[in-house]
Short mmCIF file of C-alpha atoms in Angstrom, two decimals:
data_model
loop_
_atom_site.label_atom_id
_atom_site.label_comp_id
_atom_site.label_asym_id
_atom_site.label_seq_id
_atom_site.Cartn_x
_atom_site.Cartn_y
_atom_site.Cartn_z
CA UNK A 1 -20.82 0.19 103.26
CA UNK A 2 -21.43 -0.57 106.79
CA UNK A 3 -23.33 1.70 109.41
CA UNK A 4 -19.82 1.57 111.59
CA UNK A 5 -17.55 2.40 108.24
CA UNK A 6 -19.68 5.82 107.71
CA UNK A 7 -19.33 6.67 111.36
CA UNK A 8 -15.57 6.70 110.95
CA UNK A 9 -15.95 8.51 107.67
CA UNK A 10 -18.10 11.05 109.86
CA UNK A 11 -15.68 10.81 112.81
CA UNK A 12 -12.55 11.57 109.97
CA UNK A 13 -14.20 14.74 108.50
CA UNK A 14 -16.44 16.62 111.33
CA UNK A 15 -13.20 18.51 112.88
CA UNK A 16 -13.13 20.05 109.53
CA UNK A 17 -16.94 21.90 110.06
CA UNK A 18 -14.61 23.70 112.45
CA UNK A 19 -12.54 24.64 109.60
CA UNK A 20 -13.89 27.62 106.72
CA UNK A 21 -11.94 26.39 104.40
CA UNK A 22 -13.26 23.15 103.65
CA UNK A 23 -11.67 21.51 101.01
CA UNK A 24 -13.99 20.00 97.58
CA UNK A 25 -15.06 16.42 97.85
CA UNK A 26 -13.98 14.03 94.93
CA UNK A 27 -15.93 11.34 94.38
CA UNK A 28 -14.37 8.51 92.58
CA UNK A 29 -17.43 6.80 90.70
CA UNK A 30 -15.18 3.82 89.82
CA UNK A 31 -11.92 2.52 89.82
CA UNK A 32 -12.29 1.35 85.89
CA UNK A 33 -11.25 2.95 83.13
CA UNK A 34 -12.28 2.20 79.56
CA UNK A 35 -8.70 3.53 78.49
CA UNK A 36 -5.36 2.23 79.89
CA UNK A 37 -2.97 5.30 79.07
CA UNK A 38 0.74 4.23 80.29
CA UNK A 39 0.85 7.51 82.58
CA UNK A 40 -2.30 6.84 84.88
CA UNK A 41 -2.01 5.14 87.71
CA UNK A 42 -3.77 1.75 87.94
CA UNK A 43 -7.68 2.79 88.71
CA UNK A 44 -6.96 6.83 88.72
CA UNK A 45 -8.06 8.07 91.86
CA UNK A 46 -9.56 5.02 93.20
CA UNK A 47 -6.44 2.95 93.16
CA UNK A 48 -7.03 1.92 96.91
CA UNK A 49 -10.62 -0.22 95.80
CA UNK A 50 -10.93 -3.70 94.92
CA UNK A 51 -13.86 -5.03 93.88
CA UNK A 52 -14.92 -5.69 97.44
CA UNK A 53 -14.57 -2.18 98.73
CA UNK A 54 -16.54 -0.80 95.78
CA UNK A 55 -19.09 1.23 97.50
CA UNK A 56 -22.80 0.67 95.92
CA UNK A 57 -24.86 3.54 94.70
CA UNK A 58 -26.61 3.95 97.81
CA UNK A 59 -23.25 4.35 99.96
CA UNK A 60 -22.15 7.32 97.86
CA UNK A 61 -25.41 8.87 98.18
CA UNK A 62 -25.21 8.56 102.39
CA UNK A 63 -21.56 9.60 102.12
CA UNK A 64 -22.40 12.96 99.90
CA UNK A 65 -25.38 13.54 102.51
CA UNK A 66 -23.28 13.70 105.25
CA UNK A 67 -20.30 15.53 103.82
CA UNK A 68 -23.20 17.66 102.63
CA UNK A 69 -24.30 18.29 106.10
CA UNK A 70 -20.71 19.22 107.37
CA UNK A 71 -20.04 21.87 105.21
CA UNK A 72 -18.96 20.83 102.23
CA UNK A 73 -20.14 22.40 99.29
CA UNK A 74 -17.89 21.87 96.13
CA UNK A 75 -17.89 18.67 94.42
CA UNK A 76 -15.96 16.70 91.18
CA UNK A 77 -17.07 13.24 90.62
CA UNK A 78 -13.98 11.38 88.71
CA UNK A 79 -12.92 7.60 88.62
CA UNK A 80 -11.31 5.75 86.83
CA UNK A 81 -13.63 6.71 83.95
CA UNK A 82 -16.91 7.92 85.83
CA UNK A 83 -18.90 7.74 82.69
CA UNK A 84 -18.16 3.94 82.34
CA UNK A 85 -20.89 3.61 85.27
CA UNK A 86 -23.75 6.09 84.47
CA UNK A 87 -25.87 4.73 86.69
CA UNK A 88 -24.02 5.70 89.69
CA UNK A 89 -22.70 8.90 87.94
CA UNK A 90 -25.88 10.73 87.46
CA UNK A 91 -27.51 9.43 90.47
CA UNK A 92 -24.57 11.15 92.47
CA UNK A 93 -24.91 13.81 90.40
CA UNK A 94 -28.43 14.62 90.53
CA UNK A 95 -28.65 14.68 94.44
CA UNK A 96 -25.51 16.90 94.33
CA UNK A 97 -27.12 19.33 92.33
CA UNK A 98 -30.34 19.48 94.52
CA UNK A 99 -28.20 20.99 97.24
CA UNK A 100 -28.98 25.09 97.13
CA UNK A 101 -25.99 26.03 97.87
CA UNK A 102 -23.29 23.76 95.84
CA UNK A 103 -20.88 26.42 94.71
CA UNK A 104 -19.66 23.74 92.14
CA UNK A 105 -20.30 20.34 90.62
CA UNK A 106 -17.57 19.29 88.08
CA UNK A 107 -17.15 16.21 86.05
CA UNK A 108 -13.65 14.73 85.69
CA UNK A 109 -13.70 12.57 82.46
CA UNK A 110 -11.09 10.74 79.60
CA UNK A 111 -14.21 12.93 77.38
CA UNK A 112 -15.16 9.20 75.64
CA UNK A 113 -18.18 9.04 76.20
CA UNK A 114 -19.42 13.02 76.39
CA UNK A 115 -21.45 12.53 73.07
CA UNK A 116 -22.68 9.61 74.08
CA UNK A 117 -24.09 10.82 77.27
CA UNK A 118 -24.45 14.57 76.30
CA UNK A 119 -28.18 15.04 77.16
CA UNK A 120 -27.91 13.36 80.53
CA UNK A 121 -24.41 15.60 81.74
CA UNK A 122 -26.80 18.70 80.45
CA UNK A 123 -30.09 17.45 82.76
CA UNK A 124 -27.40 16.55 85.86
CA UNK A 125 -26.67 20.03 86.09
CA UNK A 126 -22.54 19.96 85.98
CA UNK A 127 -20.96 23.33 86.05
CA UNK A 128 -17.65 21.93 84.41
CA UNK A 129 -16.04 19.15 82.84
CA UNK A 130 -12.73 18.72 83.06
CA UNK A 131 -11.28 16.56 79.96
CA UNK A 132 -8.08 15.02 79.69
CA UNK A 133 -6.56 15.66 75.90
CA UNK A 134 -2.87 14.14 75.35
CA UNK A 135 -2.81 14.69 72.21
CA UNK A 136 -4.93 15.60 68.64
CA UNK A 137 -2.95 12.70 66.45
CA UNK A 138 -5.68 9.62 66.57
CA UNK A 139 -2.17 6.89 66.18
CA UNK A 140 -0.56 8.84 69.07
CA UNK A 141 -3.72 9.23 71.02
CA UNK A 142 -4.27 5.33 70.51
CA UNK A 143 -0.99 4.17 71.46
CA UNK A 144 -1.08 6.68 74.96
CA UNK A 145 -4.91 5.19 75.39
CA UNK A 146 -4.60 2.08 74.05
CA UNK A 147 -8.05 2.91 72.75
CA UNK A 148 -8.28 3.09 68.96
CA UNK A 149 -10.55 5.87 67.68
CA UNK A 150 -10.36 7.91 70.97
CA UNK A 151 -9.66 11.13 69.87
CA UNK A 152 -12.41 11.00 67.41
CA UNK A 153 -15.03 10.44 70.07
CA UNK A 154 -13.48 12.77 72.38
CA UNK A 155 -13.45 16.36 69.86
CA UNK A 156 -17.35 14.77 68.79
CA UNK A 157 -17.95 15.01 72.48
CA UNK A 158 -16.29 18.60 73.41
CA UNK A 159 -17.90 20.33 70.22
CA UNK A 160 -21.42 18.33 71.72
CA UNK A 161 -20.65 19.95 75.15
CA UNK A 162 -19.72 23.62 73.58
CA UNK A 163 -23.28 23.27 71.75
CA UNK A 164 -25.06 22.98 74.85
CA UNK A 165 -22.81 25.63 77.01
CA UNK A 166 -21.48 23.50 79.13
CA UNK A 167 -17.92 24.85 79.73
CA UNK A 168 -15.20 22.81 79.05
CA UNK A 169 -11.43 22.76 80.58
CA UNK A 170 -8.58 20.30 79.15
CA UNK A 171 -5.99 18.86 80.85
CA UNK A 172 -2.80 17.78 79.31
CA UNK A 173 -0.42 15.40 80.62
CA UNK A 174 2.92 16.94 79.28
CA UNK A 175 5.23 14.15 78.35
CA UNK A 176 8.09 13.31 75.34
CA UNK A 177 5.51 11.86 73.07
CA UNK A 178 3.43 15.30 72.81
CA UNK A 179 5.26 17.86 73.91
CA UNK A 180 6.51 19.22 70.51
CA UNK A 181 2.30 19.23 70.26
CA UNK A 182 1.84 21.67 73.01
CA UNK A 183 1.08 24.80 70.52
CA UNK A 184 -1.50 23.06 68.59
CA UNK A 185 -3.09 21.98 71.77
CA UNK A 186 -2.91 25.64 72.92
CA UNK A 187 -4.79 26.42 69.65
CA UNK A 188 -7.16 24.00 69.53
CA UNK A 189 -8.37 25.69 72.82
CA UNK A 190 -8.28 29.10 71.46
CA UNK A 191 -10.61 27.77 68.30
CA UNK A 192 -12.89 26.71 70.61
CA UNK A 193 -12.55 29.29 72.83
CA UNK A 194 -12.08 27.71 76.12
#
């Protein structure tokens, strides 16, 4: 990212110091996605990026400095998948969570790779993750994903994250395919008490 692009991020966001309410700052790590569910728009939340606007790690550092700086003070780091990129993940993470007075740090995730990367969400401090969960069938989950054995790694990966008290919230996208599934959904949260 060029000196002149963060000034006009800078120029875009300093009326809002003015402002108490200062909204969170999301943070999309990445615009890929190791899932391709039919719902999701292409590249989630970074469906503006190409591959030449892809900021580096050091850009989203600067960027979370000064939005730091102005005011702002609750952060969710989301993608496309964050956890596909770890490296930039954690890094943006861990100088989030140096910050004193972050009221919250959340991470937005398809909940793939939680067990995977269990030990390094725990050391990056994240008050939250936020988990999308269709559905508990693995064939449905595979054919909304188009990621065979999802589901599997996903429940591994929430228990992992209930073992080290990390709270946990689910999201469901409510469609045809899983709405007759809602109640065991709703259970499956009660059971693990979220």
């Amino acid at each position: 990212m060029e000196l002149l692009e963060i000034k006009e991020f800078c120029d875009r966001i300093i009326p809002m110091k003015r402002n108490k309410d200062i909204p969170s700052l999301r943070i999309a790590a990445t615009k890929d996605c190791n899932f391709n569910c039919y719902y999701c728009p292409l590249h989630g939340d970074s469906y503006e990026c190409d591959n030449e606007k892809q900021l580096k790690k050091e850009d989203y550092l600067r960027i979370i400095e000064i939005a730091h700086s102005l005011g702002f003070d609750h952060f969710s780091v989301t993608g496309g998948e964050p956890l596909t990129v770890p490296e930039i993940t954690f890094s943006i993470a861990k100088q989030i969570s140096e910050f004193e007075d972050v009221k919250y740090l959340r991470l937005n995730t398809n909940g793939f790779f939680l067990d995977k990367y269990s030990d390094e969400i725990e050391q990056a401090n994240f008050g939250k993750i936020k988990v999308s969960l269709d559905t508990l069938d693995s064939k449905k989950h595979s054919k909304i994903t188009n990621q065979p054995h999802g589901i599997e790694s996903i429940i591994r990966g929430i228990d992992k994250m209930i073992e080290k008290q990390i709270p946990v919230r689910l999201h469901t996208v409510v469609t045809k395919s899983n709405l007759e599934e809602l109640d065991n959904i709703i259970s499956f949260c009660e059971e693990k008490r979220y």
